[in-house]
XYZ file of C-alpha atoms in Angstrom:
594
model
C 40.836 -30.958 -124.729
C 38.327 -33.630 -123.700
C 34.814 -32.644 -124.714
C 32.094 -32.980 -122.089
C 28.928 -34.976 -122.732
C 25.373 -33.656 -122.707
C 22.668 -36.289 -122.334
C 19.237 -35.117 -123.345
C 15.876 -36.704 -123.979
C 13.341 -35.733 -126.614
C 9.585 -35.851 -126.163
C 6.504 -34.558 -127.882
C 2.972 -35.455 -128.897
C 2.093 -37.370 -132.051
C 3.052 -35.601 -135.309
C 4.856 -32.730 -133.581
C 7.790 -33.362 -135.917
C 10.188 -34.749 -133.353
C 11.673 -37.389 -135.664
C 12.211 -34.737 -138.336
C 13.904 -32.470 -135.808
C 16.208 -35.196 -134.495
C 17.034 -36.421 -138.005
C 17.885 -32.899 -139.137
C 20.025 -32.230 -136.057
C 21.980 -35.405 -136.676
C 22.422 -34.555 -140.353
C 23.562 -30.979 -139.796
C 25.966 -32.051 -137.041
C 27.453 -34.783 -139.221
C 26.001 -37.579 -137.098
C 24.494 -39.559 -140.016
C 26.305 -41.807 -142.501
C 25.785 -41.338 -146.231
C 24.160 -44.761 -146.602
C 21.643 -43.840 -143.884
C 20.761 -40.686 -145.806
C 20.369 -42.679 -149.005
C 18.179 -45.254 -147.264
C 15.951 -42.474 -145.921
C 15.858 -40.813 -149.336
C 14.646 -44.021 -150.989
C 11.577 -44.280 -148.735
C 10.812 -40.536 -148.778
C 7.781 -39.499 -150.799
C 9.149 -36.286 -152.323
C 12.219 -34.539 -150.932
C 14.339 -36.141 -148.209
C 12.209 -36.777 -145.109
C 14.522 -36.502 -142.117
C 12.105 -38.419 -139.872
C 13.202 -41.608 -141.630
C 16.825 -40.964 -140.657
C 15.950 -41.877 -137.066
C 13.276 -44.477 -137.842
C 14.399 -47.936 -136.810
C 11.264 -50.012 -137.346
C 10.412 -50.797 -140.938
C 6.734 -51.621 -140.302
C 6.122 -48.291 -138.608
C 8.073 -46.455 -141.322
C 5.794 -47.952 -143.971
C 2.779 -46.718 -142.011
C 4.255 -43.227 -141.884
C 4.585 -43.138 -138.088
C 7.525 -43.636 -135.718
C 7.162 -45.335 -132.350
C 10.581 -46.867 -131.622
C 12.973 -45.646 -128.944
C 16.668 -45.305 -129.614
C 19.836 -43.664 -128.410
C 21.431 -41.366 -131.002
C 24.924 -39.891 -130.908
C 26.511 -36.837 -132.476
C 29.137 -34.260 -131.633
C 30.227 -30.711 -132.268
C 33.675 -29.212 -131.742
C 32.680 -28.312 -128.212
C 30.549 -31.231 -126.977
C 29.428 -34.819 -127.445
C 25.722 -35.571 -127.306
C 23.636 -38.613 -126.405
C 19.952 -38.369 -127.363
C 17.338 -40.600 -125.769
C 14.836 -40.380 -128.617
C 11.436 -41.413 -127.230
C 7.990 -41.806 -128.851
C 5.260 -39.212 -128.824
C 2.287 -41.554 -128.491
C 0.567 -41.410 -125.110
C 0.820 -45.168 -124.617
C 4.609 -44.821 -124.771
C 4.892 -42.372 -121.885
C 6.743 -45.143 -120.017
C 9.483 -45.027 -122.657
C 9.847 -41.292 -122.116
C 10.288 -41.872 -118.388
C 13.004 -44.447 -119.082
C 14.862 -42.187 -121.509
C 14.672 -39.224 -119.148
C 16.078 -41.048 -116.119
C 19.731 -40.139 -116.845
C 19.234 -36.967 -118.900
C 20.718 -33.538 -118.150
C 18.100 -31.806 -120.295
C 14.661 -32.523 -121.753
C 13.802 -31.235 -125.221
C 9.984 -31.013 -125.459
C 8.378 -30.287 -128.828
C 5.205 -28.285 -129.314
C 3.372 -28.099 -132.652
C 2.822 -24.385 -133.402
C -0.545 -25.242 -134.938
C -1.817 -27.357 -132.011
C -0.350 -25.547 -129.040
C 0.203 -27.109 -125.626
C -1.510 -30.520 -125.412
C -2.107 -32.796 -122.391
C 0.698 -35.080 -123.558
C 3.033 -32.068 -123.705
C 2.196 -31.293 -120.088
C 2.699 -34.944 -119.142
C 6.168 -35.030 -120.701
C 7.232 -31.790 -119.030
C 5.863 -33.022 -115.713
C 7.712 -36.354 -115.945
C 10.929 -34.555 -116.840
C 10.517 -32.332 -113.780
C 9.628 -35.234 -111.493
C 12.672 -37.139 -112.732
C 14.869 -34.280 -111.597
C 15.962 -33.038 -115.016
C 17.310 -29.579 -114.177
C 16.480 -27.887 -117.495
C 13.701 -28.127 -120.102
C 13.997 -26.757 -123.626
C 10.631 -26.170 -125.294
C 11.028 -26.217 -129.072
C 8.015 -24.707 -130.851
C 8.076 -26.507 -134.199
C 6.309 -26.019 -137.543
C 6.625 -22.253 -137.363
C 6.573 -22.293 -141.200
C 2.909 -23.391 -141.067
C 2.194 -20.499 -138.696
C 3.739 -17.952 -141.048
C 6.705 -17.524 -138.687
C 4.515 -15.180 -136.629
C 5.890 -13.938 -133.316
C 2.348 -13.822 -131.901
C 1.969 -17.598 -132.274
C 5.247 -18.272 -130.491
C 4.472 -15.796 -127.690
C 1.006 -17.289 -127.163
C 2.358 -20.826 -126.817
C 5.127 -19.635 -124.528
C 2.651 -17.837 -122.268
C 0.345 -20.880 -122.190
C 3.235 -23.192 -121.312
C 4.557 -20.874 -118.600
C 1.178 -20.836 -116.843
C 1.517 -24.590 -116.461
C 5.243 -24.789 -115.747
C 5.055 -22.043 -113.163
C 4.004 -24.832 -110.787
C 7.120 -26.890 -111.554
C 9.252 -25.467 -108.780
C 12.941 -25.131 -109.568
C 12.624 -25.960 -113.271
C 14.688 -23.848 -115.707
C 12.724 -23.555 -118.963
C 13.790 -22.013 -122.271
C 11.962 -21.609 -125.607
C 13.147 -21.671 -129.238
C 10.935 -21.285 -132.359
C 11.937 -23.574 -135.250
C 10.894 -25.189 -138.474
C 12.498 -28.632 -138.482
C 11.248 -29.315 -142.023
C 12.803 -26.127 -143.429
C 15.843 -26.246 -141.136
C 15.095 -22.845 -139.571
C 16.813 -22.073 -136.249
C 18.394 -25.501 -135.956
C 22.099 -24.874 -136.492
C 22.098 -21.148 -137.252
C 19.776 -18.143 -136.678
C 16.732 -17.963 -138.940
C 16.358 -14.972 -141.272
C 12.604 -15.684 -141.370
C 12.213 -15.035 -137.639
C 14.236 -11.842 -137.081
C 12.161 -11.089 -133.981
C 13.840 -14.034 -132.190
C 17.327 -13.087 -130.998
C 18.223 -16.185 -128.984
C 20.466 -19.123 -129.928
C 19.624 -21.820 -132.457
C 18.962 -25.323 -131.108
C 22.523 -26.581 -131.674
C 24.004 -23.340 -130.297
C 21.816 -23.760 -127.215
C 22.829 -27.425 -126.726
C 26.477 -26.438 -127.188
C 26.443 -23.827 -124.440
C 23.767 -24.799 -121.888
C 25.318 -25.512 -118.459
C 25.523 -29.198 -117.534
C 24.684 -30.151 -113.990
C 27.008 -33.008 -113.099
C 27.152 -35.175 -110.007
C 28.729 -32.954 -107.350
C 31.872 -34.152 -105.668
C 30.614 -32.917 -102.310
C 27.675 -35.352 -102.284
C 28.053 -38.167 -99.712
C 29.801 -41.256 -101.022
C 27.580 -44.093 -102.245
C 28.615 -47.319 -103.981
C 26.216 -50.243 -104.387
C 28.089 -53.532 -104.713
C 27.473 -55.288 -108.007
C 29.697 -58.312 -107.455
C 32.557 -59.563 -105.298
C 35.924 -60.262 -106.954
C 37.853 -63.159 -105.399
C 41.335 -64.159 -106.563
C 43.396 -66.148 -104.088
C 43.613 -64.065 -100.926
C 42.400 -60.933 -102.724
C 38.815 -59.779 -102.240
C 37.442 -56.706 -103.966
C 33.979 -55.199 -104.199
C 33.006 -53.924 -107.645
C 30.306 -51.435 -108.542
C 29.539 -47.997 -109.926
C 29.957 -44.968 -107.703
C 26.591 -43.222 -107.457
C 27.939 -40.059 -105.812
C 30.928 -38.621 -103.998
C 34.589 -39.598 -104.137
C 36.761 -42.231 -102.484
C 40.509 -42.616 -101.840
C 42.735 -45.190 -100.200
C 42.564 -44.737 -96.446
C 38.957 -43.481 -96.410
C 36.675 -45.055 -93.821
C 33.467 -46.558 -95.234
C 30.207 -47.635 -93.655
C 29.162 -51.128 -94.808
C 25.406 -51.649 -95.089
C 23.388 -53.492 -93.903
C 25.845 -54.838 -91.315
C 26.780 -51.376 -90.006
C 30.454 -52.323 -89.801
C 33.206 -49.885 -90.733
C 36.342 -50.565 -92.710
C 38.996 -48.551 -94.503
C 39.840 -48.591 -98.191
C 43.126 -50.446 -98.685
C 43.348 -49.754 -102.420
C 41.383 -49.072 -105.599
C 42.895 -51.662 -107.975
C 42.704 -51.045 -111.721
C 43.762 -53.389 -114.541
C 45.942 -51.074 -116.634
C 47.428 -48.551 -114.193
C 47.645 -50.827 -111.167
C 45.457 -48.669 -108.932
C 43.446 -45.446 -108.864
C 44.594 -42.654 -106.613
C 41.034 -41.380 -106.406
C 37.684 -42.509 -107.802
C 34.520 -40.478 -108.223
C 30.994 -40.725 -109.624
C 30.041 -42.151 -112.056
C 33.186 -44.320 -112.311
C 32.954 -48.101 -112.050
C 35.589 -49.282 -109.588
C 36.805 -52.158 -107.471
C 37.335 -51.420 -103.782
C 39.700 -53.455 -101.600
C 39.161 -53.064 -97.853
C 41.677 -53.476 -95.047
C 39.503 -56.143 -93.389
C 37.159 -58.932 -94.472
C 33.540 -57.864 -94.207
C 30.300 -59.716 -94.851
C 29.173 -57.870 -97.972
C 27.830 -58.908 -101.352
C 25.659 -57.863 -104.260
C 23.038 -55.326 -103.227
C 24.944 -54.133 -100.160
C 26.320 -50.609 -100.036
C 29.454 -48.701 -99.068
C 28.619 -45.227 -97.801
C 30.030 -42.159 -96.096
C 29.983 -43.041 -92.366
C 29.397 -39.399 -91.420
C 26.428 -39.000 -93.755
C 24.847 -42.351 -94.543
C 21.663 -43.069 -96.491
C 18.286 -43.823 -94.980
C 17.901 -47.523 -94.196
C 14.298 -48.664 -94.167
C 11.562 -50.903 -95.513
C 8.765 -48.372 -95.918
C 8.845 -45.202 -97.992
C 6.699 -42.744 -99.907
C 7.442 -42.205 -103.580
C 6.223 -40.733 -106.842
C 5.367 -43.564 -109.238
C 4.888 -43.458 -113.015
C 2.654 -46.438 -113.848
C 3.702 -48.190 -117.053
C 1.422 -51.211 -117.325
C -1.950 -51.716 -118.969
C -2.911 -53.692 -115.862
C -3.791 -51.172 -113.109
C -1.694 -50.976 -109.973
C -3.122 -53.334 -107.346
C -2.645 -52.378 -103.705
C -1.476 -55.381 -101.711
C -0.293 -57.401 -104.713
C 3.298 -58.706 -104.829
C 5.871 -56.793 -106.852
C 9.649 -56.738 -107.076
C 11.564 -53.525 -106.462
C 14.832 -53.131 -108.390
C 16.835 -50.484 -106.541
C 20.534 -49.842 -107.212
C 22.011 -53.376 -107.423
C 19.498 -55.202 -105.271
C 16.092 -56.652 -106.024
C 13.623 -57.219 -103.202
C 10.007 -58.273 -102.784
C 7.578 -55.476 -102.042
C 3.968 -54.386 -101.805
C 2.314 -51.074 -102.586
C 0.483 -50.706 -99.285
C -1.391 -47.536 -100.212
C -2.078 -44.990 -102.952
C -1.847 -41.506 -101.477
C -2.915 -39.494 -104.542
C -2.884 -39.233 -108.334
C -1.463 -36.238 -110.176
C -3.813 -34.270 -112.420
C -1.597 -33.438 -115.393
C -3.688 -30.404 -116.339
C -3.766 -28.667 -112.955
C -0.817 -30.377 -111.211
C -3.139 -30.980 -108.269
C -2.909 -34.209 -106.250
C -6.318 -35.903 -106.248
C -7.472 -38.888 -104.150
C -7.211 -42.196 -106.027
C -7.866 -45.894 -105.524
C -5.831 -47.109 -108.491
C -3.232 -46.050 -111.020
C -3.734 -46.882 -114.697
C -1.356 -46.785 -117.665
C 0.574 -43.463 -117.767
C -0.875 -42.248 -114.442
C 1.505 -40.534 -112.042
C 0.773 -40.930 -108.358
C 2.183 -40.870 -104.871
C 2.272 -44.274 -103.208
C 3.575 -45.959 -100.078
C 5.745 -49.030 -100.669
C 6.912 -51.595 -98.147
C 9.769 -53.985 -98.914
C 10.530 -57.202 -97.080
C 14.222 -56.227 -96.759
C 15.565 -52.746 -96.044
C 16.722 -50.523 -98.892
C 19.550 -47.992 -98.559
C 18.280 -44.811 -100.155
C 18.474 -41.043 -100.365
C 15.588 -38.813 -101.449
C 15.509 -38.643 -105.247
C 15.792 -34.855 -105.043
C 19.192 -35.294 -103.372
C 20.546 -38.278 -105.302
C 18.949 -39.596 -108.488
C 20.985 -42.819 -108.418
C 20.017 -43.959 -104.918
C 16.541 -42.424 -104.964
C 15.223 -44.157 -108.089
C 13.766 -47.626 -108.519
C 11.643 -49.680 -110.885
C 8.711 -51.914 -110.008
C 8.579 -55.359 -111.663
C 5.722 -57.831 -112.036
C 7.189 -61.043 -110.545
C 5.049 -63.304 -112.741
C 5.880 -61.726 -116.115
C 9.201 -60.040 -115.204
C 7.930 -56.907 -116.984
C 8.658 -53.419 -115.657
C 5.351 -51.924 -114.524
C 6.439 -48.712 -112.814
C 9.280 -46.225 -112.348
C 9.569 -44.545 -108.979
C 11.290 -41.679 -107.223
C 11.650 -41.965 -103.436
C 10.532 -38.882 -101.502
C 10.629 -39.769 -97.809
C 10.236 -42.474 -95.186
C 6.648 -43.310 -94.260
C 4.921 -44.808 -91.262
C 1.393 -43.443 -91.477
C -0.303 -45.444 -94.223
C -2.505 -48.393 -93.301
C -1.156 -51.822 -94.116
C -2.591 -53.548 -97.155
C -4.996 -56.446 -96.568
C -3.403 -59.719 -95.461
C -2.325 -61.999 -98.260
C -3.485 -65.540 -98.882
C -6.086 -65.649 -96.095
C -6.794 -69.245 -95.118
C -3.353 -70.491 -96.159
C -1.962 -73.536 -94.324
C 1.294 -72.829 -92.525
C 4.539 -74.702 -93.162
C 8.131 -74.521 -91.908
C 10.813 -75.096 -94.553
C 14.114 -75.617 -92.716
C 17.289 -75.024 -94.774
C 20.286 -76.640 -93.091
C 23.888 -76.979 -94.245
C 27.425 -75.738 -93.740
C 28.320 -72.060 -93.703
C 28.530 -70.778 -97.334
C 26.654 -73.811 -98.670
C 24.039 -71.435 -100.121
C 21.220 -71.555 -97.546
C 20.500 -67.818 -97.498
C 20.678 -67.461 -101.276
C 18.378 -70.434 -101.819
C 15.859 -69.423 -99.151
C 15.726 -65.893 -100.558
C 15.052 -67.206 -104.073
C 12.319 -69.517 -102.760
C 10.862 -66.563 -100.857
C 10.587 -64.492 -104.037
C 8.895 -67.304 -105.960
C 6.377 -67.952 -103.179
C 5.812 -64.217 -102.701
C 4.973 -63.875 -106.389
C 2.134 -66.394 -105.978
C 0.562 -64.285 -103.214
C 1.616 -66.598 -100.373
C 2.149 -65.334 -96.836
C 5.820 -66.096 -96.338
C 8.530 -65.070 -93.876
C 12.281 -65.675 -93.649
C 14.046 -66.432 -90.364
C 17.775 -66.126 -91.020
C 20.131 -67.667 -88.478
C 22.552 -64.739 -88.529
C 19.727 -62.222 -87.992
C 18.329 -64.239 -85.076
C 21.822 -64.374 -83.553
C 22.090 -60.590 -83.677
C 18.721 -60.045 -82.003
C 16.823 -62.886 -80.325
C 19.928 -64.867 -79.344
C 22.506 -62.149 -78.770
C 22.964 -63.397 -75.188
C 24.124 -66.831 -76.350
C 27.614 -68.085 -77.098
C 28.745 -70.958 -79.314
C 28.923 -73.906 -76.944
C 26.840 -76.922 -77.921
C 24.262 -76.018 -75.280
C 24.008 -72.423 -76.512
C 23.763 -73.543 -80.139
C 20.947 -75.917 -79.264
C 19.155 -73.138 -77.400
C 19.550 -70.791 -80.373
C 17.965 -73.358 -82.713
C 15.116 -73.991 -80.248
C 14.382 -70.258 -80.151
C 14.244 -70.126 -83.946
C 11.986 -73.159 -83.887
C 9.670 -71.548 -81.337
C 9.163 -68.483 -83.583
C 8.736 -70.729 -86.642
C 6.110 -72.783 -84.817
C 4.097 -69.673 -83.905
C 4.163 -68.369 -87.473
C 3.346 -71.790 -88.955
C 0.402 -72.176 -86.590
C -0.911 -68.832 -87.898
C -0.847 -69.827 -91.559
C 2.572 -68.496 -92.591
C 5.109 -70.352 -94.731
C 8.315 -69.929 -92.725
C 11.711 -70.250 -94.389
C 14.402 -70.931 -91.784
C 18.001 -70.531 -92.946
C 20.340 -71.791 -90.218
C 23.351 -74.108 -90.028
C 21.614 -76.036 -87.208
C 24.456 -78.584 -87.026
C 22.946 -81.118 -84.632
C 20.502 -83.719 -85.912
C 18.791 -84.323 -82.561
C 17.569 -80.727 -82.198
C 16.328 -80.602 -85.814
C 14.371 -83.813 -85.267
C 12.986 -82.396 -82.031
C 11.651 -79.341 -83.899
C 10.190 -81.528 -86.648
C 8.037 -83.289 -84.053
C 7.076 -80.058 -82.275
C 6.159 -78.050 -85.375
C 4.553 -80.894 -87.329
C 4.250 -79.141 -90.693
C 7.972 -79.335 -91.340
C 10.127 -79.756 -94.462
C 13.867 -80.300 -94.097
C 15.990 -79.042 -96.998
C 19.603 -80.205 -96.921
C 21.685 -77.550 -98.695
C 24.598 -79.783 -99.529
C 27.941 -78.482 -100.740
C 31.317 -80.107 -99.981
C 33.436 -78.455 -97.314
C 36.108 -77.567 -99.882
C 33.526 -75.704 -101.982
C 32.204 -73.854 -98.946
C 35.721 -72.832 -97.969
C 36.391 -71.600 -101.489
C 33.249 -69.439 -101.356
C 33.918 -68.337 -97.745
C 31.595 -65.368 -98.183
C 32.137 -64.091 -94.640
C 35.805 -65.028 -94.213
C 34.868 -67.388 -91.379
C 36.695 -70.493 -92.564
C 39.916 -68.503 -92.851
C 39.516 -67.330 -89.260
C 38.637 -70.847 -88.109
C 41.713 -72.344 -89.798
C 43.938 -69.671 -88.206
C 42.472 -70.323 -84.753
C 40.607 -67.016 -84.466
C 37.267 -68.864 -84.307
C 36.900 -71.902 -82.079
C 34.318 -74.672 -82.340
C 33.494 -73.708 -85.928
C 31.107 -76.067 -87.686
C 32.815 -78.205 -90.307
C 36.344 -77.380 -89.117
C 36.637 -77.853 -85.356
C 33.033 -78.796 -84.571
C 30.918 -81.466 -86.287
C 28.063 -81.012 -88.724
C 25.517 -83.839 -88.617
C 23.958 -84.071 -92.057
C 20.275 -85.053 -92.363
C 19.710 -88.777 -92.852
C 16.465 -88.515 -94.833
C 15.662 -84.895 -95.757
C 12.567 -84.181 -97.808
C 14.717 -82.231 -100.277
C 18.458 -82.281 -100.957
C 19.977 -79.483 -103.030
C 23.523 -79.970 -104.345
C 24.459 -76.322 -104.746
C 27.891 -77.242 -106.103
C 26.298 -79.147 -109.009
C 22.891 -77.501 -109.553
C 21.944 -74.030 -110.711
C 20.020 -71.847 -108.285
C 16.845 -72.251 -110.348
C 17.177 -76.043 -110.320
C 17.460 -76.029 -106.523
C 14.525 -73.642 -106.176
C 12.390 -75.833 -108.438
C 13.187 -78.862 -106.283
C 11.987 -77.108 -103.141
C 8.857 -75.676 -104.735
C 7.841 -79.000 -106.274
C 7.889 -80.584 -102.842
C 6.033 -77.655 -101.282
C 3.337 -77.840 -103.975
C 2.869 -81.566 -103.353
C 2.760 -80.955 -99.606
C 0.137 -78.204 -99.893
C -2.080 -80.339 -102.161
C -2.216 -83.268 -99.737
């Protein structure tokens, strides 16, 4: 029979004996090789010190402390276990948050001699905030407390006063001596007053809360698989189940399509797929979808929005700055964002939410975040996969925060305007469909955003769906569509915004007309041969044009007039994305300096 898997995280304050506990658990469950035991024995001072079994950093081992984070594995006859072994030092609270993000259970150590410390409360609070359904409090070093029941009961009572405010948390307690091996794999004869399970017995039998099959279906696309006429969308199912024939909602387009098949390399195809399987989905129709987009249950879709309230664990030594640019990594997409307001900061001692103007390292607060593109999310309490995100510093690429989305928000004041006094500029990306205009303009956006610039994207497809939805595709209507985009770009440029326009804009005369009207204008020719664009055919448009479904399609049945002397030309068939971005930014920097 296939054994199920329990993922649990360990946490505790400095010198609580967590490394000794984990090392002993691994040893008694047969999860340590003989050479690892011998290596630990060689660096032990007297008898074997089990802390060194899990110690992976030699420098810290020589100092007698352990600060590394690692994933450990062991198994019993009933279950397999994955341990996210995290440090006890306060400055490594961020590591604990990372390790706890996928755990089914949190094992929190308390030193019987020290009792419940602020760091103990912080770890329990983070575990609760991260949606871990069960917390096991292991009261260690009972040998130093004479194995007295009174000590254990006192710590339990103290902890329960605090955890009584953690609504919905299931909390259990076990007294142990990791050093002496008491109550780890079998009941301790030295604590006859305790009649509960040992630690391994508890881990072997505790219920595991798995992703429920009745949750709405969610799959964030990781990449698109193209082979000949086949197109599949690959990703990991966050929740729910899917079968051939199911109707799916495609976000952000809002289109609907049915699952044609769930192809699989070895068996040919899956009959059914469910969370957390990684799958490839073939649809019965071509849809405009790529990395970061989502397939969802059309009857119960996620929230789609740019502004939300969340709990944020701050992980950087540089305090959170309201209004500064950050990147949000959510499911498979990464978008630019700002923290537009700090609602409150959590007092770890009282669990009260206090007013705050900043968040420092290890602080936990409620914030309002606004992204420049919509995210597709569920509240973290309903779906940990689609409700979680990380915040990244765009200049250093370091993770600075871990967040849990609570709800949509519209009541927080906007952060101060960025880059006041900035000179406006229109950067016009022109080229064939699938040449890479949108991808390039988005990458340029992120780089400019990271510098604090006021920047806005005008995408031709988005304008078509909104501002120009009354227009067709005759030459006159196409010219009018481009003039409307130019009018908006001119207004934004005049008001100090760097505007990135991504539009085919096939006719040279209209582009030149807008250059004169706007003035501060940079033309970027996104150049890729027609054959390359057809091979990419992200939206399936060339196929439709070749079959006659689309008439007057640029590059096939309607001309594209390439720029004669663009400021920048990007050969996206020959250059990497970063090389093209660097080209554009070098010109922009020179333009802004003159």
